[in-house]
PDB file of C-alpha atoms in Angstrom:
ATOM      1  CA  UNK A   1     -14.995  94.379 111.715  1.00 97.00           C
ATOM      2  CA  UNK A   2     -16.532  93.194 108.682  1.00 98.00           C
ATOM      3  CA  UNK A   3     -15.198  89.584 107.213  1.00 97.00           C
ATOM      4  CA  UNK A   4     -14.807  89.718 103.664  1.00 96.00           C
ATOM      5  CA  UNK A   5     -12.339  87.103 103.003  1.00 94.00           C
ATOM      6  CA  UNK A   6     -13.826  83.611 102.280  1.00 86.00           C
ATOM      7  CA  UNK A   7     -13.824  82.208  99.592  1.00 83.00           C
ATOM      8  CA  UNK A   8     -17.873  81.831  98.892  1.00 84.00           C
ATOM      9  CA  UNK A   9     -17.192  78.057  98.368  1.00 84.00           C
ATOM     10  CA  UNK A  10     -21.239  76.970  99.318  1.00 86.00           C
ATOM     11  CA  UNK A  11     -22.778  80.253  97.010  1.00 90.00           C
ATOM     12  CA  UNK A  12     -20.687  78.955  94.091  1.00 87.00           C
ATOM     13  CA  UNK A  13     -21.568  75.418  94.655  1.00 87.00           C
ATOM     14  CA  UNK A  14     -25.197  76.643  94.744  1.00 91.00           C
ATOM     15  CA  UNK A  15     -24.581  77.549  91.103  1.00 89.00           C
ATOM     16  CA  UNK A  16     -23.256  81.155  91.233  1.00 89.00           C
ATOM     17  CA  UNK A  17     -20.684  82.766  88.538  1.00 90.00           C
ATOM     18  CA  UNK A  18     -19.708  85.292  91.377  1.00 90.00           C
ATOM     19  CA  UNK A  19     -18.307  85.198  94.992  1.00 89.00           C
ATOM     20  CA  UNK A  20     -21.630  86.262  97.365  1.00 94.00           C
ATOM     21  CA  UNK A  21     -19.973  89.519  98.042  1.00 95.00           C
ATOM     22  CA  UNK A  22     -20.255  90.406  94.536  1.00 95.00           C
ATOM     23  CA  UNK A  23     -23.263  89.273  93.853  1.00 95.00           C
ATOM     24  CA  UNK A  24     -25.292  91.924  93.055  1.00 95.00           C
ATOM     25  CA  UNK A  25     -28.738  93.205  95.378  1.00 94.00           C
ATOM     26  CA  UNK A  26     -30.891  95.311  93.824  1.00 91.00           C
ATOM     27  CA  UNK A  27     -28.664  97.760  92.074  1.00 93.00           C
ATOM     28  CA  UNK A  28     -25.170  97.144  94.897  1.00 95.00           C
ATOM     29  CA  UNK A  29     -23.159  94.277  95.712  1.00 96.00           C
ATOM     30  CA  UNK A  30     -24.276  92.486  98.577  1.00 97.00           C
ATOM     31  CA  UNK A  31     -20.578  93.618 100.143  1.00 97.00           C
ATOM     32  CA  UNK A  32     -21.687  97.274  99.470  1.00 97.00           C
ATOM     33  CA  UNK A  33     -24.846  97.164 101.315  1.00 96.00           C
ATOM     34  CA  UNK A  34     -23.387  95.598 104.492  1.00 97.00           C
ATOM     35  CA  UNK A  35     -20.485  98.616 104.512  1.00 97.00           C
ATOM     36  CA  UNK A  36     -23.318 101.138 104.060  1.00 96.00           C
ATOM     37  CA  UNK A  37     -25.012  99.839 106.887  1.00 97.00           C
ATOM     38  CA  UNK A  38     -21.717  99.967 109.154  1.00 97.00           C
ATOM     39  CA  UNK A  39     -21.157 103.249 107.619  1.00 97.00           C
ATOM     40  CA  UNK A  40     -24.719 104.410 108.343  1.00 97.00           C
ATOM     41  CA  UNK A  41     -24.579 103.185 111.920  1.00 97.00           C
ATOM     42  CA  UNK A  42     -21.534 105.659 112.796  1.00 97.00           C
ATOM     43  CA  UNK A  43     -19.684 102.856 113.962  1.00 97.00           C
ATOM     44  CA  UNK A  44     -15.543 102.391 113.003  1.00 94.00           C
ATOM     45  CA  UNK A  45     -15.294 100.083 110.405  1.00 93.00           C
ATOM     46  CA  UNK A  46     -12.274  97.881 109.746  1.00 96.00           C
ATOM     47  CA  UNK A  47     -12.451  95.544 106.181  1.00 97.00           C
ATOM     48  CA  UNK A  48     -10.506  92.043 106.647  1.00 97.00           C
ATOM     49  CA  UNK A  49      -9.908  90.791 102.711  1.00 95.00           C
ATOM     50  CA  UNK A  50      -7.064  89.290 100.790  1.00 93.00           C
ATOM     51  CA  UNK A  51      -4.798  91.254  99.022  1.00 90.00           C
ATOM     52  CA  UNK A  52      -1.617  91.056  97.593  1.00 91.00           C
ATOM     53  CA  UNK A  53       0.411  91.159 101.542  1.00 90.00           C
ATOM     54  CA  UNK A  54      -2.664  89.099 103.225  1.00 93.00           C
ATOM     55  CA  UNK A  55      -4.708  85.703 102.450  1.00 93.00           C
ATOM     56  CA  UNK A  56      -7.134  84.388 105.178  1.00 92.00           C
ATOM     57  CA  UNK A  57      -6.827  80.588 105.932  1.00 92.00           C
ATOM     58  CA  UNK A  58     -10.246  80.975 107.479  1.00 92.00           C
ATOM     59  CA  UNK A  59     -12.865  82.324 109.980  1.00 93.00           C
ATOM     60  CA  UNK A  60     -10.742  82.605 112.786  1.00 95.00           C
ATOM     61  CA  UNK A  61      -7.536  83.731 111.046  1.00 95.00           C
ATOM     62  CA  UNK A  62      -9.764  86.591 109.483  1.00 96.00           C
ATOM     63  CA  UNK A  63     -11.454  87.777 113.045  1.00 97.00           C
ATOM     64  CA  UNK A  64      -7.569  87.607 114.324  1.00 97.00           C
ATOM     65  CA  UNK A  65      -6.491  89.763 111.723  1.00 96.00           C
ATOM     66  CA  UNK A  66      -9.023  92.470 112.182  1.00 97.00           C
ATOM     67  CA  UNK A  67      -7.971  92.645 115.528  1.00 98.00           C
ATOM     68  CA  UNK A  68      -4.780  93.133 114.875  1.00 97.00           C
ATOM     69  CA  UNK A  69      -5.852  95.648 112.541  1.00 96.00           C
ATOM     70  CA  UNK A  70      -7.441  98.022 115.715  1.00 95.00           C
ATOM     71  CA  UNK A  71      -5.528  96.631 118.532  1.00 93.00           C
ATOM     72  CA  UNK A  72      -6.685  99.776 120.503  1.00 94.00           C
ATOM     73  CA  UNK A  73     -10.644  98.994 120.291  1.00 95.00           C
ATOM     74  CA  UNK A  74     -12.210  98.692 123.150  1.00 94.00           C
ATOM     75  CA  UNK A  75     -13.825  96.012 121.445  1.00 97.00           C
ATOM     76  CA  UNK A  76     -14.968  94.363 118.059  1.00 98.00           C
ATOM     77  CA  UNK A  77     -18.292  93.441 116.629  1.00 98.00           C
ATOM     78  CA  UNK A  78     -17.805  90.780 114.402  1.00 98.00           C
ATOM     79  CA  UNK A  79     -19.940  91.027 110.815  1.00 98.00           C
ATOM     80  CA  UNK A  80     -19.762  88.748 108.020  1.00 96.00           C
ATOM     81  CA  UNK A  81     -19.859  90.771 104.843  1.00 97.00           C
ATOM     82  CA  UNK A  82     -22.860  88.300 103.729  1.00 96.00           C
ATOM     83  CA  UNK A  83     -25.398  90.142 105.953  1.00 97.00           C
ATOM     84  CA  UNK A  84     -26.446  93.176 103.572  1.00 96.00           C
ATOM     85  CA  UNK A  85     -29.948  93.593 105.147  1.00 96.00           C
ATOM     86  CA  UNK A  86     -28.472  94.598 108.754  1.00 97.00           C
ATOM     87  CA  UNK A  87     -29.831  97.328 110.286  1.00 96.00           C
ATOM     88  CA  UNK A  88     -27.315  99.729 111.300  1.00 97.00           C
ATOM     89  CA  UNK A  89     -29.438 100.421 114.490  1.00 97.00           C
ATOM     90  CA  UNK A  90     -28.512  96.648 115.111  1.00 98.00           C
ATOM     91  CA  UNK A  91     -25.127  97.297 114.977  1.00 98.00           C
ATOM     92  CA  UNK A  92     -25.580 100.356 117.233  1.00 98.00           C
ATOM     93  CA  UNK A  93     -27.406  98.625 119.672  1.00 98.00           C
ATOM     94  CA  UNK A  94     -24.675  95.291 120.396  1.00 98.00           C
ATOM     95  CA  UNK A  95     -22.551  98.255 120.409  1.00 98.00           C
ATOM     96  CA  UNK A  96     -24.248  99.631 122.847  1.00 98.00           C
ATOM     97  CA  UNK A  97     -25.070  96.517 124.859  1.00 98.00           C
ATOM     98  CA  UNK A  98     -21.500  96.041 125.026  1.00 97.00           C
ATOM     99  CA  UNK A  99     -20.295  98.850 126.603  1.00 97.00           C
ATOM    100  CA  UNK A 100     -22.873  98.371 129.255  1.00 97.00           C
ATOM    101  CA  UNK A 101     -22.622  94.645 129.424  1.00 95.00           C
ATOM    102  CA  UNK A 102     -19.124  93.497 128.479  1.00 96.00           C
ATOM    103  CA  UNK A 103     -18.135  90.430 128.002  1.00 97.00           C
ATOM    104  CA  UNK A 104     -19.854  88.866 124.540  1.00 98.00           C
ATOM    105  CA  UNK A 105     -22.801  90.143 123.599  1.00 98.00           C
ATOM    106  CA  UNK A 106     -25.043  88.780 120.459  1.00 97.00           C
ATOM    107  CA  UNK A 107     -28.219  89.554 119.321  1.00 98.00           C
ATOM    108  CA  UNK A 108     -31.178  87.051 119.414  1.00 97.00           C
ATOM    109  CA  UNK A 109     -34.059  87.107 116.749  1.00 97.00           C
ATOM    110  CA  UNK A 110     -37.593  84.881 116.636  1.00 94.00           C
ATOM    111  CA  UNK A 111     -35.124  82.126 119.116  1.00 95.00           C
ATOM    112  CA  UNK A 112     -31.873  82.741 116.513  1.00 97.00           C
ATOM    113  CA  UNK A 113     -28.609  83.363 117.671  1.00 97.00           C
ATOM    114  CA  UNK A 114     -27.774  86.631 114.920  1.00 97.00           C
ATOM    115  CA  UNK A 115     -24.700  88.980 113.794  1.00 97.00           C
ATOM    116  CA  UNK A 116     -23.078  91.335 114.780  1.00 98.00           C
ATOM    117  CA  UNK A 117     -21.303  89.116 117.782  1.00 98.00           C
ATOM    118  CA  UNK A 118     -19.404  91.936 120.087  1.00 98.00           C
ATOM    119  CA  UNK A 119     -16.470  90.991 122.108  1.00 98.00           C
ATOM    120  CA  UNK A 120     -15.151  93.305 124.417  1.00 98.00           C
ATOM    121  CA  UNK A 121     -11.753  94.372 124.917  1.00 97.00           C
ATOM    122  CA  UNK A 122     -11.162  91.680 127.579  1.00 97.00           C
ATOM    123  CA  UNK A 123     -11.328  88.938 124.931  1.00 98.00           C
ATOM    124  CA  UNK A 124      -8.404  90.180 122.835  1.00 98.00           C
ATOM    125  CA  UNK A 125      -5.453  88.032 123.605  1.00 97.00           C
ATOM    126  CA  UNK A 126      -8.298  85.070 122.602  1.00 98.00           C
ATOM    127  CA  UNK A 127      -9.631  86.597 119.571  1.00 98.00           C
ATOM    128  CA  UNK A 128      -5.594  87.097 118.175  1.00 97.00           C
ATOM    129  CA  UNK A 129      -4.909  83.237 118.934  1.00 97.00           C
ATOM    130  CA  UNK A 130      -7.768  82.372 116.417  1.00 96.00           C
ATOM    131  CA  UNK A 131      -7.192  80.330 113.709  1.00 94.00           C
ATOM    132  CA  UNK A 132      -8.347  78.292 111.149  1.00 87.00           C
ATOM    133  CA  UNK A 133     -12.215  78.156 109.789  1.00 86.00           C
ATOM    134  CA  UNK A 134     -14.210  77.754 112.742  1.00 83.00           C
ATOM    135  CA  UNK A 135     -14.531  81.671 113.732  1.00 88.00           C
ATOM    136  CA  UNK A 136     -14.933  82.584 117.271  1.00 95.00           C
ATOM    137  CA  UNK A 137     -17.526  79.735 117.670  1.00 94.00           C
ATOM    138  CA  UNK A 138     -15.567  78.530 120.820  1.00 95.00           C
ATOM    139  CA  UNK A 139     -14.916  81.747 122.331  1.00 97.00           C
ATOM    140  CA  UNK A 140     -18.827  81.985 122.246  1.00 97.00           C
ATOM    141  CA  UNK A 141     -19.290  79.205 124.052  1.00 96.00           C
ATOM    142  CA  UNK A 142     -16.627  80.053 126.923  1.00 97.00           C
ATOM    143  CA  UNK A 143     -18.209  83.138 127.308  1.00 97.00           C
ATOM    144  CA  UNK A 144     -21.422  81.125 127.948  1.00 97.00           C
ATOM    145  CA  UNK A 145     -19.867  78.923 130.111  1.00 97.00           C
ATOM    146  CA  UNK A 146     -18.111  82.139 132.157  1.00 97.00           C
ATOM    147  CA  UNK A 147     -21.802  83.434 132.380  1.00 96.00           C
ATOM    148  CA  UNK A 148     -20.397  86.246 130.159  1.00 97.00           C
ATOM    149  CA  UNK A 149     -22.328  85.873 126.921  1.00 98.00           C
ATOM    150  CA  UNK A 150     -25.317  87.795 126.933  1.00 98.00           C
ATOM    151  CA  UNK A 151     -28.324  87.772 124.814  1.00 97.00           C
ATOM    152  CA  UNK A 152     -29.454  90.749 123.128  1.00 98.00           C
ATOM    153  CA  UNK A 153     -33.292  90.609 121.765  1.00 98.00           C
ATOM    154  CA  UNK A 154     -33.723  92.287 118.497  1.00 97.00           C
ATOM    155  CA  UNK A 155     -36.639  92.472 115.855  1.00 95.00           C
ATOM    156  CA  UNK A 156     -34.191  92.886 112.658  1.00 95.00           C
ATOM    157  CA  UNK A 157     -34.500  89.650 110.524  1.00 95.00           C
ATOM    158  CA  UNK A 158     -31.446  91.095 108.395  1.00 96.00           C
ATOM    159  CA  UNK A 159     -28.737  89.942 111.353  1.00 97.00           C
ATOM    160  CA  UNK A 160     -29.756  86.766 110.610  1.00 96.00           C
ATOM    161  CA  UNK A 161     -29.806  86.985 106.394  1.00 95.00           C
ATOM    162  CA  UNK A 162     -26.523  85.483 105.241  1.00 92.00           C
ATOM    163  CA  UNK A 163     -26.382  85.016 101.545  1.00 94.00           C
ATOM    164  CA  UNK A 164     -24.554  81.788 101.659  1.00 93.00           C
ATOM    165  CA  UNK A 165     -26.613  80.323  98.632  1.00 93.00           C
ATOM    166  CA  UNK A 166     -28.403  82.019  95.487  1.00 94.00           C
ATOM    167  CA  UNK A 167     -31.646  80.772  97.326  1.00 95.00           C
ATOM    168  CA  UNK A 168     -30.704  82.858 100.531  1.00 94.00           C
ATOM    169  CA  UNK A 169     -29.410  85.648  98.098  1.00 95.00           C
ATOM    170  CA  UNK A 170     -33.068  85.611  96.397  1.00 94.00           C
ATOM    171  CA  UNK A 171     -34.629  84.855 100.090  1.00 94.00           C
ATOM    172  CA  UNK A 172     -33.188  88.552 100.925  1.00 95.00           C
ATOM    173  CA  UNK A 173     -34.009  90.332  97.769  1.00 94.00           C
ATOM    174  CA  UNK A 174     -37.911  88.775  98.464  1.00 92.00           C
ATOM    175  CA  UNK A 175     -37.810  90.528 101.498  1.00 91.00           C
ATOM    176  CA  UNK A 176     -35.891  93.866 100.439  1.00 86.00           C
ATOM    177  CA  UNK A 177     -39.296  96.247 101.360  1.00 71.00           C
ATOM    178  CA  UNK A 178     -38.487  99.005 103.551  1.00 58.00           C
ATOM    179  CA  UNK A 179     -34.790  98.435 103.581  1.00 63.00           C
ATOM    180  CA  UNK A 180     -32.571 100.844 102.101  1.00 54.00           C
ATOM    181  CA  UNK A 181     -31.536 100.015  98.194  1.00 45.00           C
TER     182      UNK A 181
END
């Protein structure tokens, strides 16, 4: 599922005319480039925004409501639509490590805990009981604690390149080579 409901308070505050999903990344909103990667990767997408019948009161309403959206996943990988420099083989490889692994599984880069985070289908009843802004934070940690999260080493700096400020936005664009535009 990709997130693409917040309200982009910290990229405005960093000076910003536009919400960070807008905001645009050589030639494509940063939004666009993290669906083509999903899109690239093969993998079912669902898109959690407001609309007209829907407003997200946070994180962890937002990861709720994509779950609701695909009740019949055998699990979710959970993508903040800030993250346009993800590989899709990333995404295809959590994917992968969760089917093998279950549980929680997120990726690890340079000693950084990274995005996609996968929950398997035996987390659902907790992932549709989350609320407010926190995300699945705590569900992370319970998985640790049930010796169920596990650690997936990767060598793709984009699952950990949010765009949360215009510096992080311009961070990204610096390191754009060899990514597809």
């Amino acid at each position: 599922m990709v997130l693409a409901a917040g309200q982009s308070q910290r990229f405005r505050d960093s000076g910003a005319q536009t919400g960070k999903l807008q905001a645009q990344l050589h030639g494509r909103s940063v939004l666009e480039h993290t669906l083509a990667a999903v899109g690239a990767s093969g993998l079912r997408a669902v898109l959690v925004e407001n609309g007209p019948q829907w407003r997200s009161e946070g994180m962890g309403h937002s990861i709720a409501r994509g779950v609701a959206l695909s009740p019949d996943a055998c699990g979710w990988l959970i993508l903040p639509g800030d993250l346009p420099a993800v590989s899709p083989d990333s995404l295809n490889a959590v994917a992968q490590a969760l089917r093998e692994c279950g549980g929680v599984v997120r990726p690890r880069v340079d000693g950084q805990w990274g995005h996609p985070v996968g929950f398997s289908a035996a987390w659902k009843k907790q992932l549709l009981e989350l609320t407010g802004d926190s995300g699945a934070q705590s569900l992370v940690r319970a998985a640790q604690a049930q010796d169920e999260l596990h650690a997936l080493m990767l060598d793709d700096w984009g699952t950990l390149a949010d765009t949360d400020t215009l510096d992080a936005l311009s961070e990204v664009a610096a390191r754009w080579h060899g990514r597809r535009a």
